[in-house]
mmCIF file of C-alpha atoms in Angstrom:
data_model
loop_
_atom_site.group_PDB
_atom_site.id
_atom_site.type_symbol
_atom_site.label_atom_id
_atom_site.label_comp_id
_atom_site.label_asym_id
_atom_site.label_seq_id
_atom_site.Cartn_x
_atom_site.Cartn_y
_atom_site.Cartn_z
ATOM 1 C CA MET S 741 -0.265 29.176 11.879
ATOM 2 C CA ALA S 742 1.651 29.245 15.157
ATOM 3 C CA GLU S 743 0.754 25.589 15.675
ATOM 4 C CA ALA S 744 2.138 24.752 12.247
ATOM 5 C CA LEU S 745 5.449 26.328 13.252
ATOM 6 C CA VAL S 746 5.513 24.173 16.350
ATOM 7 C CA LEU S 747 5.010 21.076 14.248
ATOM 8 C CA SER S 748 7.735 21.980 11.797
ATOM 9 C CA THR S 749 10.286 22.872 14.439
ATOM 10 C CA CYS S 750 9.619 19.825 16.612
ATOM 11 C CA PHE S 751 10.334 17.566 13.652
ATOM 12 C CA GLN S 752 13.928 16.372 13.667
ATOM 13 C CA CYS S 753 15.475 14.343 10.833
ATOM 14 C CA PRO S 754 17.331 11.843 13.060
ATOM 15 C CA LYS S 755 14.118 11.138 14.915
ATOM 16 C CA VAL S 756 12.244 10.388 11.717
ATOM 17 C CA CYS S 757 15.052 8.337 10.241
ATOM 18 C CA SER S 758 14.951 6.149 13.357
ATOM 19 C CA VAL S 759 11.367 5.225 12.460
ATOM 20 C CA LEU S 760 12.481 3.902 9.103
ATOM 21 C CA GLY S 761 13.311 0.302 9.940
ATOM 22 C CA ASN S 762 10.049 -0.824 11.492
ATOM 23 C CA ILE S 763 7.968 0.945 8.864
ATOM 24 C CA GLN S 764 9.962 -0.693 6.076
ATOM 25 C CA ILE S 765 9.567 -4.153 7.556
ATOM 26 C CA LEU S 766 5.864 -3.534 8.079
ATOM 27 C CA ARG S 767 5.517 -2.505 4.431
ATOM 28 C CA PHE S 768 7.112 -5.790 3.383
ATOM 29 C CA ALA S 769 4.884 -7.743 5.775
ATOM 30 C CA ALA S 770 1.799 -5.981 4.400
ATOM 31 C CA ALA S 771 2.792 -6.774 0.809
ATOM 32 C CA THR S 772 3.392 -10.407 1.785
ATOM 33 C CA LEU S 773 -0.030 -10.603 3.434
ATOM 34 C CA VAL S 774 -1.692 -9.384 0.250
ATOM 35 C CA VAL S 775 0.314 -11.867 -1.842
ATOM 36 C CA LEU S 776 -0.762 -14.735 0.440
ATOM 37 C CA PHE S 777 -4.349 -13.549 0.159
ATOM 38 C CA HIS S 778 -4.151 -13.630 -3.630
ATOM 39 C CA VAL S 779 -2.414 -17.022 -3.892
ATOM 40 C CA ALA S 780 -5.053 -18.529 -1.585
ATOM 41 C CA TRP S 781 -7.802 -16.870 -3.603
ATOM 42 C CA THR S 782 -6.263 -18.110 -6.877
ATOM 43 C CA ALA S 783 -5.987 -21.660 -5.532
ATOM 44 C CA GLN S 784 -9.631 -21.580 -4.505
ATOM 45 C CA ASN S 785 -10.720 -20.271 -7.916
ATOM 46 C CA GLU S 786 -8.821 -23.077 -9.634
ATOM 47 C CA GLY S 787 -10.534 -25.687 -7.502
ATOM 48 C CA ARG S 788 -7.447 -26.456 -5.426
ATOM 49 C CA SER S 789 -8.541 -26.232 -1.825
ATOM 50 C CA THR S 790 -5.860 -25.180 0.619
ATOM 51 C CA SER S 791 -5.844 -25.809 4.347
ATOM 52 C CA PHE S 792 -3.277 -23.523 5.941
ATOM 53 C CA LEU S 793 -3.394 -20.745 3.330
ATOM 54 C CA ALA S 794 -7.191 -20.686 3.242
ATOM 55 C CA HIS S 795 -7.056 -18.543 6.382
ATOM 56 C CA PHE S 796 -5.416 -15.748 4.393
ATOM 57 C CA ILE S 797 -8.561 -15.380 2.294
ATOM 58 C CA LYS S 798 -10.193 -14.106 5.481
ATOM 59 C CA TRP S 799 -7.575 -11.642 6.668
ATOM 60 C CA GLY S 800 -4.680 -11.439 4.218
ATOM 61 C CA GLU S 801 -6.317 -8.448 2.583
ATOM 62 C CA SER S 802 -5.650 -6.515 5.790
ATOM 63 C CA GLY S 803 -2.257 -5.757 4.259
ATOM 64 C CA VAL S 804 -4.026 -3.056 2.256
ATOM 65 C CA ASP S 805 -5.326 -1.456 5.443
ATOM 66 C CA ILE S 806 -1.811 -1.461 6.891
ATOM 67 C CA PHE S 807 -0.535 0.201 3.711
ATOM 68 C CA PHE S 808 -3.129 2.961 3.967
ATOM 69 C CA VAL S 809 -2.367 3.695 7.620
ATOM 70 C CA ILE S 810 1.378 3.773 6.896
ATOM 71 C CA SER S 811 0.793 6.121 3.981
ATOM 72 C CA GLY S 812 -1.122 8.630 6.095
ATOM 73 C CA PHE S 813 1.612 8.535 8.734
ATOM 74 C CA VAL S 814 4.470 8.930 6.259
ATOM 75 C CA MET S 815 2.936 11.762 4.248
ATOM 76 C CA VAL S 816 2.427 13.864 7.372
ATOM 77 C CA LEU S 817 6.030 13.337 8.472
ATOM 78 C CA SER S 818 7.379 13.904 4.977
ATOM 79 C CA GLN S 819 5.551 17.202 4.544
ATOM 80 C CA ALA S 820 6.584 18.364 8.023
ATOM 81 C CA ARG S 821 10.212 17.711 7.154
ATOM 82 C CA THR S 822 10.262 19.288 3.692
ATOM 83 C CA ARG S 823 7.570 21.894 3.095
ATOM 84 C CA ARG S 824 6.494 21.545 -0.521
ATOM 85 C CA SER S 825 3.987 23.306 -2.705
ATOM 86 C CA LEU S 826 0.911 21.482 -3.937
ATOM 87 C CA GLY S 827 2.398 20.982 -7.401
ATOM 88 C CA GLN S 828 5.804 19.914 -6.136
ATOM 89 C CA PHE S 829 4.283 17.375 -3.752
ATOM 90 C CA LEU S 830 2.069 15.804 -6.420
ATOM 91 C CA LEU S 831 4.941 15.659 -8.910
ATOM 92 C CA GLU S 832 7.143 13.854 -6.400
ATOM 93 C CA ARG S 833 4.337 11.426 -5.596
ATOM 94 C CA ALA S 834 3.792 10.767 -9.305
ATOM 95 C CA ILE S 835 7.489 10.010 -9.767
ATOM 96 C CA ARG S 836 7.191 7.503 -6.939
ATOM 97 C CA ILE S 837 4.159 5.509 -8.041
ATOM 98 C CA VAL S 838 3.417 6.137 -11.726
ATOM 99 C CA PRO S 839 6.381 4.655 -13.678
ATOM 100 C CA MET S 840 6.173 1.056 -12.451
ATOM 101 C CA TYR S 841 2.390 1.067 -12.530
ATOM 102 C CA TRP S 842 2.262 2.399 -16.075
ATOM 103 C CA ILE S 843 4.857 -0.113 -17.264
ATOM 104 C CA LEU S 844 2.856 -3.046 -15.927
ATOM 105 C CA THR S 845 -0.483 -1.611 -17.057
ATOM 106 C CA LEU S 846 0.789 -1.182 -20.613
ATOM 107 C CA LEU S 847 2.438 -4.612 -20.567
ATOM 108 C CA LEU S 848 -0.777 -6.282 -19.469
ATOM 109 C CA THR S 849 -2.728 -4.286 -22.061
ATOM 110 C CA ALA S 850 -0.338 -5.504 -24.768
ATOM 111 C CA LEU S 851 -0.864 -9.104 -23.643
ATOM 112 C CA LEU S 852 -4.637 -8.649 -23.695
ATOM 113 C CA LEU S 853 -4.361 -7.466 -27.289
ATOM 114 C CA ALA S 854 -1.788 -9.966 -28.527
ATOM 115 C CA LEU S 855 -2.764 -13.095 -26.577
ATOM 116 C CA PRO S 856 -6.393 -12.738 -25.478
ATOM 117 C CA GLN S 857 -6.716 -16.523 -25.137
ATOM 118 C CA LEU S 858 -4.570 -16.349 -22.001
ATOM 119 C CA PHE S 859 -7.261 -14.423 -20.148
ATOM 120 C CA SER S 860 -10.551 -16.040 -19.225
ATOM 121 C CA ASN S 861 -11.997 -13.150 -17.219
ATOM 122 C CA SER S 862 -10.445 -10.093 -18.881
ATOM 123 C CA SER S 863 -10.483 -8.450 -22.284
ATOM 124 C CA PHE S 864 -9.010 -5.331 -23.820
ATOM 125 C CA SER S 865 -10.859 -2.083 -23.229
ATOM 126 C CA ALA S 866 -9.424 1.225 -24.379
ATOM 127 C CA SER S 867 -11.537 3.179 -21.901
ATOM 128 C CA LYS S 868 -10.468 0.961 -19.000
ATOM 129 C CA THR S 869 -6.817 1.307 -20.015
ATOM 130 C CA LEU S 870 -7.069 5.098 -20.053
ATOM 131 C CA ALA S 871 -8.954 5.139 -16.760
ATOM 132 C CA SER S 872 -6.267 2.902 -15.268
ATOM 133 C CA LEU S 873 -3.408 5.100 -16.443
ATOM 134 C CA PHE S 874 -5.023 8.170 -14.893
ATOM 135 C CA PHE S 875 -6.231 6.485 -11.675
ATOM 136 C CA VAL S 876 -9.936 7.169 -12.289
ATOM 137 C CA ASN S 877 -11.590 3.762 -12.621
ATOM 138 C CA TRP S 878 -13.521 4.593 -9.447
ATOM 139 C CA LEU S 879 -14.993 7.598 -11.259
ATOM 140 C CA SER S 880 -15.510 6.100 -14.720
ATOM 141 C CA GLY S 881 -17.395 3.019 -13.577
ATOM 142 C CA GLU S 882 -14.890 0.730 -15.298
ATOM 143 C CA GLY S 883 -14.552 -1.545 -12.279
ATOM 144 C CA PHE S 884 -11.095 -2.747 -11.352
ATOM 145 C CA PRO S 885 -8.127 -1.275 -13.245
ATOM 146 C CA VAL S 886 -6.200 -3.305 -15.825
ATOM 147 C CA VAL S 887 -3.731 -4.193 -13.063
ATOM 148 C CA TYR S 888 -6.462 -5.106 -10.608
ATOM 149 C CA VAL S 889 -4.531 -4.252 -7.436
ATOM 150 C CA GLY S 890 -4.345 -0.710 -8.818
ATOM 151 C CA TRP S 891 -7.650 0.148 -7.138
ATOM 152 C CA THR S 892 -5.621 0.831 -4.002
ATOM 153 C CA LEU S 893 -3.330 3.160 -5.952
ATOM 154 C CA GLU S 894 -6.383 5.092 -7.084
ATOM 155 C CA TYR S 895 -7.317 5.613 -3.435
ATOM 156 C CA GLU S 896 -3.692 6.489 -2.717
ATOM 157 C CA TRP S 897 -3.708 9.130 -5.429
ATOM 158 C CA LEU S 898 -6.972 10.561 -4.131
ATOM 159 C CA PHE S 899 -5.331 10.850 -0.727
ATOM 160 C CA TYR S 900 -2.361 12.694 -2.227
ATOM 161 C CA ILE S 901 -4.696 15.172 -3.915
ATOM 162 C CA PHE S 902 -6.826 15.786 -0.817
ATOM 163 C CA PHE S 903 -3.761 16.068 1.410
ATOM 164 C CA ALA S 904 -1.950 18.414 -0.989
ATOM 165 C CA PHE S 905 -4.887 20.812 -1.248
ATOM 166 C CA SER S 906 -5.345 20.639 2.517
ATOM 167 C CA PHE S 907 -1.771 21.539 3.460
ATOM 168 C CA SER S 908 -1.716 24.303 0.855
ATOM 169 C CA LEU S 909 -4.677 25.960 2.600
ATOM 170 C CA LEU S 910 -4.396 24.929 6.248
ATOM 171 C CA PRO S 911 -1.794 24.305 8.955
ATOM 172 C CA LEU S 912 -0.501 20.755 8.816
ATOM 173 C CA GLU S 913 -2.186 19.702 12.058
ATOM 174 C CA LEU S 914 -5.618 20.540 10.579
ATOM 175 C CA THR S 915 -5.199 18.697 7.276
ATOM 176 C CA TRP S 916 -6.887 15.560 8.586
ATOM 177 C CA ILE S 917 -10.235 17.380 8.736
ATOM 178 C CA PRO S 918 -10.755 18.064 4.994
ATOM 179 C CA VAL S 919 -9.144 14.720 4.109
ATOM 180 C CA LEU S 920 -11.595 12.865 6.347
ATOM 181 C CA ALA S 921 -14.511 14.946 5.083
ATOM 182 C CA SER S 922 -13.597 14.297 1.432
ATOM 183 C CA PHE S 923 -13.228 10.542 1.837
ATOM 184 C CA SER S 924 -16.385 10.339 3.950
ATOM 185 C CA LEU S 925 -18.401 12.203 1.327
ATOM 186 C CA LEU S 926 -17.178 9.982 -1.523
ATOM 187 C CA SER S 927 -17.711 6.822 0.527
ATOM 188 C CA ALA S 928 -21.194 7.812 1.678
ATOM 189 C CA SER S 929 -22.081 8.583 -1.951
ATOM 190 C CA GLY S 930 -20.995 5.102 -3.028
ATOM 191 C CA TRP S 931 -18.124 6.205 -5.263
ATOM 192 C CA ILE S 932 -15.429 4.541 -3.172
ATOM 193 C CA GLU S 933 -15.198 2.232 -0.162
ATOM 194 C CA TRP S 934 -14.961 3.287 3.478
ATOM 195 C CA VAL S 935 -11.498 1.735 3.746
ATOM 196 C CA SER S 936 -10.273 5.067 2.356
ATOM 197 C CA VAL S 937 -10.750 6.801 5.726
ATOM 198 C CA GLU S 938 -7.874 4.730 7.098
ATOM 199 C CA PHE S 939 -5.393 7.204 5.628
ATOM 200 C CA VAL S 940 -6.615 9.547 8.349
ATOM 201 C CA TYR S 941 -5.727 6.963 11.004
ATOM 202 C CA GLY S 942 -2.122 7.216 9.875
ATOM 203 C CA MET S 943 -2.270 11.000 9.756
ATOM 204 C CA GLY S 944 -3.345 10.944 13.383
ATOM 205 C CA ILE S 945 -0.348 8.809 14.333
ATOM 206 C CA GLY S 946 1.955 11.185 12.455
ATOM 207 C CA LEU S 947 0.584 14.312 14.120
ATOM 208 C CA PHE S 948 0.778 12.640 17.536
ATOM 209 C CA TYR S 949 4.386 11.651 16.848
ATOM 210 C CA LEU S 950 5.394 15.114 15.647
ATOM 211 C CA ARG S 951 4.232 16.662 18.894
ATOM 212 C CA GLY S 952 6.773 14.537 20.706
ATOM 213 C CA TRP S 953 4.131 12.700 22.706
ATOM 214 C CA LYS S 954 4.997 9.237 23.981
ATOM 215 C CA LEU S 955 2.916 6.116 23.508
ATOM 216 C CA PRO S 956 2.720 3.968 26.660
ATOM 217 C CA PHE S 957 3.362 0.242 26.215
ATOM 218 C CA PRO S 958 3.818 0.261 22.409
ATOM 219 C CA SER S 959 4.411 -3.493 22.307
ATOM 220 C CA LEU S 960 0.946 -3.960 23.806
ATOM 221 C CA PHE S 961 -0.540 -1.960 20.933
ATOM 222 C CA VAL S 962 1.107 -4.321 18.432
ATOM 223 C CA ILE S 963 -0.007 -7.441 20.304
ATOM 224 C CA ILE S 964 -3.605 -6.229 20.584
ATOM 225 C CA GLY S 965 -3.650 -5.233 16.907
ATOM 226 C CA MET S 966 -2.380 -8.626 15.780
ATOM 227 C CA ALA S 967 -4.797 -10.431 18.090
ATOM 228 C CA MET S 968 -7.673 -8.417 16.632
ATOM 229 C CA LEU S 969 -6.656 -9.348 13.079
ATOM 230 C CA ILE S 970 -6.463 -13.035 13.954
ATOM 231 C CA GLY S 971 -9.756 -12.819 15.814
ATOM 232 C CA THR S 972 -11.401 -11.220 12.796
ATOM 233 C CA ALA S 973 -10.344 -14.216 10.702
ATOM 234 C CA LEU S 974 -11.215 -16.919 13.225
ATOM 235 C CA PHE S 975 -14.606 -15.569 14.217
ATOM 236 C CA GLN S 976 -15.504 -14.172 10.782
ATOM 237 C CA VAL S 977 -16.865 -10.863 12.025
ATOM 238 C CA ALA S 978 -17.687 -9.862 8.467
ATOM 239 C CA GLU S 979 -20.558 -7.673 9.606
ATOM 240 C CA LEU S 980 -18.100 -5.197 11.119
ATOM 241 C CA PRO S 981 -17.190 -2.266 8.842
ATOM 242 C CA ARG S 982 -13.734 -2.697 7.360
ATOM 243 C CA PRO S 983 -12.315 0.460 9.024
ATOM 244 C CA VAL S 984 -13.152 -1.270 12.317
ATOM 245 C CA ALA S 985 -12.403 -4.923 11.527
ATOM 246 C CA TYR S 986 -9.088 -4.245 9.770
ATOM 247 C CA GLY S 987 -8.489 -0.511 10.132
ATOM 248 C CA VAL S 988 -8.338 -0.385 13.928
ATOM 249 C CA PRO S 989 -5.868 -3.305 14.170
ATOM 250 C CA ALA S 990 -3.750 -1.709 11.445
ATOM 251 C CA PHE S 991 -3.775 1.562 13.391
ATOM 252 C CA LEU S 992 -2.646 -0.179 16.588
ATOM 253 C CA ILE S 993 0.126 -2.107 14.831
ATOM 254 C CA VAL S 994 1.525 0.941 13.040
ATOM 255 C CA ALA S 995 1.335 3.117 16.147
ATOM 256 C CA GLY S 996 3.063 0.511 18.275
ATOM 257 C CA LEU S 997 5.861 -0.167 15.798
ATOM 258 C CA VAL S 998 6.585 3.540 15.434
ATOM 259 C CA TYR S 999 7.460 3.721 19.128
ATOM 260 C CA LEU S 1000 9.281 0.402 19.525
ATOM 261 C CA PRO S 1001 13.080 0.047 19.095
ATOM 262 C CA GLN S 1002 13.815 0.170 15.393
ATOM 263 C CA LEU S 1003 15.265 -2.489 13.136
ATOM 264 C CA ARG S 1004 18.186 -1.343 11.028
ATOM 265 C CA GLY S 1005 20.335 -2.488 8.141
ATOM 266 C CA ARG S 1006 20.370 -2.605 4.368
ATOM 267 C CA ALA S 1007 18.272 -5.751 4.214
ATOM 268 C CA VAL S 1008 15.538 -4.019 6.199
ATOM 269 C CA LEU S 1009 15.562 -1.054 3.844
ATOM 270 C CA PHE S 1010 15.534 -3.245 0.751
ATOM 271 C CA LEU S 1011 12.599 -5.364 1.885
ATOM 272 C CA GLY S 1012 10.515 -2.262 2.452
ATOM 273 C CA ALA S 1013 11.617 -0.681 -0.805
ATOM 274 C CA ALA S 1014 10.687 -3.839 -2.731
ATOM 275 C CA SER S 1015 7.149 -3.902 -1.339
ATOM 276 C CA TYR S 1016 5.708 -1.746 -4.123
ATOM 277 C CA SER S 1017 7.090 -3.894 -6.933
ATOM 278 C CA ILE S 1018 6.028 -7.049 -5.086
ATOM 279 C CA TYR S 1019 2.540 -5.646 -4.732
ATOM 280 C CA LEU S 1020 2.264 -4.938 -8.460
ATOM 281 C CA VAL S 1021 4.008 -7.923 -10.083
ATOM 282 C CA GLN S 1022 1.801 -10.434 -8.269
ATOM 283 C CA VAL S 1023 -0.826 -9.793 -10.932
ATOM 284 C CA PHE S 1024 1.540 -11.521 -13.384
ATOM 285 C CA THR S 1025 3.541 -13.941 -11.276
ATOM 286 C CA ILE S 1026 0.783 -15.675 -9.313
ATOM 287 C CA PRO S 1027 -1.282 -17.005 -12.257
ATOM 288 C CA VAL S 1028 1.844 -17.858 -14.275
ATOM 289 C CA ALA S 1029 3.446 -19.665 -11.338
ATOM 290 C CA PHE S 1030 0.299 -21.714 -10.731
ATOM 291 C CA ARG S 1031 0.079 -22.804 -14.358
ATOM 292 C CA VAL S 1032 3.755 -23.657 -14.736
ATOM 293 C CA ILE S 1033 4.074 -25.540 -11.441
ATOM 294 C CA GLN S 1034 0.890 -27.545 -11.980
ATOM 295 C CA LYS S 1035 1.941 -28.444 -15.517
ATOM 296 C CA PHE S 1036 5.279 -29.976 -14.596
ATOM 297 C CA VAL S 1037 4.857 -31.376 -11.091
ATOM 298 C CA SER S 1038 2.108 -32.657 -8.813
ATOM 299 C CA LEU S 1039 2.240 -31.034 -5.396
ATOM 300 C CA PRO S 1040 -0.212 -30.344 -2.551
ATOM 301 C CA SER S 1041 -2.236 -27.171 -3.028
ATOM 302 C CA ASP S 1042 -0.631 -25.363 -0.099
ATOM 303 C CA VAL S 1043 2.844 -26.094 -1.457
ATOM 304 C CA VAL S 1044 1.912 -24.814 -4.921
ATOM 305 C CA ALA S 1045 0.464 -21.649 -3.405
ATOM 306 C CA LEU S 1046 3.520 -21.067 -1.209
ATOM 307 C CA LEU S 1047 5.834 -21.564 -4.188
ATOM 308 C CA ALA S 1048 3.775 -19.035 -6.160
ATOM 309 C CA ALA S 1049 4.100 -16.598 -3.262
ATOM 310 C CA ALA S 1050 7.870 -17.155 -3.032
ATOM 311 C CA ILE S 1051 8.259 -16.612 -6.778
ATOM 312 C CA THR S 1052 6.268 -13.386 -6.467
ATOM 313 C CA LEU S 1053 8.467 -12.078 -3.655
ATOM 314 C CA LEU S 1054 11.604 -12.897 -5.647
ATOM 315 C CA ALA S 1055 10.232 -11.345 -8.843
ATOM 316 C CA GLY S 1056 9.211 -8.223 -6.951
ATOM 317 C CA GLY S 1057 12.681 -7.870 -5.481
ATOM 318 C CA LEU S 1058 14.261 -8.213 -8.913
ATOM 319 C CA ALA S 1059 11.814 -5.735 -10.449
ATOM 320 C CA CYS S 1060 12.640 -3.255 -7.706
ATOM 321 C CA SER S 1061 16.403 -3.614 -8.194
ATOM 322 C CA LEU S 1062 16.468 -3.735 -11.982
ATOM 323 C CA VAL S 1063 13.590 -1.466 -12.995
ATOM 324 C CA GLU S 1064 11.902 0.555 -10.264
ATOM 325 C CA LYS S 1065 14.928 1.962 -8.456
ATOM 326 C CA PRO S 1066 17.078 2.806 -11.526
ATOM 327 C CA LEU S 1067 14.119 4.423 -13.272
ATOM 328 C CA GLY S 1068 13.187 6.342 -10.142
ATOM 329 C CA ARG S 1069 16.725 7.692 -9.761
ATOM 330 C CA ARG S 1070 16.752 8.940 -13.343
ATOM 331 C CA LEU S 1071 13.408 10.653 -12.998
ATOM 332 C CA HIS S 1072 14.469 12.285 -9.732
ATOM 333 C CA ARG S 1073 17.595 13.646 -11.396
ATOM 334 C CA LEU S 1074 15.446 15.113 -14.153
ATOM 335 C CA HIS S 1075 13.206 16.696 -11.544
ATOM 336 C CA ARG S 1076 15.559 17.834 -8.784
ATOM 337 C CA PRO S 1077 17.486 16.351 -5.862
ATOM 338 C CA GLU S 1078 15.214 15.302 -3.022
ATOM 339 C CA PRO S 1079 16.030 14.477 0.621
ATOM 340 C CA GLN S 1080 16.360 10.714 0.947
ATOM 341 C CA MET S 1081 13.476 9.508 3.055
ATOM 342 C CA GLU S 1082 12.553 6.049 1.879
ATOM 343 C CA ILE S 1083 9.715 5.431 4.280
ATOM 344 C CA GLY S 1084 6.877 6.317 1.928
ATOM 345 C CA VAL S 1085 4.287 3.605 1.283
ATOM 346 C CA ARG S 1086 3.181 2.997 -2.243
ATOM 347 C CA SER S 1087 0.156 0.459 -2.362
#
């Protein structure tokens, strides 16, 4: 317990707030990577081969790995700053991620019921809808959730549960052990994928940072991480486990950006805050954008895909401003005031 006191006292709010800018921009970059991955994948599925964007099919999904590493980092710092009980922590996490996800899950479910002809590969399933709403598709065998990108939120919620039980029983600096053991057991049993262990990568960065240790040559970490991601795409090292192929580069990028001079400004904060809505609305905007654009104008495949990505980013920003943030503020007021620390990742 003495070590836990050291961690809590070495944590200073100004220090953490200075991390905010780079983490927010990285969240936005990660969301954009995933969007580019999905527009390239959609173009390919519709028989529209892309040249430039085809590369994002190989490594655009690494945005998810970046999200997971950021999440592990942020949760450690957040809990060190404001010690919360297990129940309080999970309630605050639910307020963060559930409302927008439920809105879009129920909206898509309504469309599946009312206009099934719009969906060639999906159909209504009451059990899948319930499993999606409670983040347990991985357990129920229902496959992907109704909002298919929600599989990452199910892993995120598992992380919250494992982390909450861990910090309620152990000093903060030891929480990575049961979290790693839990994810390793589920992954080895085939219930979930090994990408889940990447939350622990971020926890390691957070614990290192809280001790006040310095990272030598942080820019080199970022450069090496980006080079590894590009190399993974160019040389198609698919045989490497994902926690190595994408997880290690994500770890290096996050660690380096934490220690580099921080970007600041409202635009930086907004881009990061919008990443969650961007990540979710792409399920709607990408297929709709493809159909509408291709119906009214003939453009090269890469241009159509880039327009679909731009529309998704814009729609995500609007959804964040008009729905996610106002709803979140109301729910927080119903719960209780919370220290403003908008560096949490929600993927």
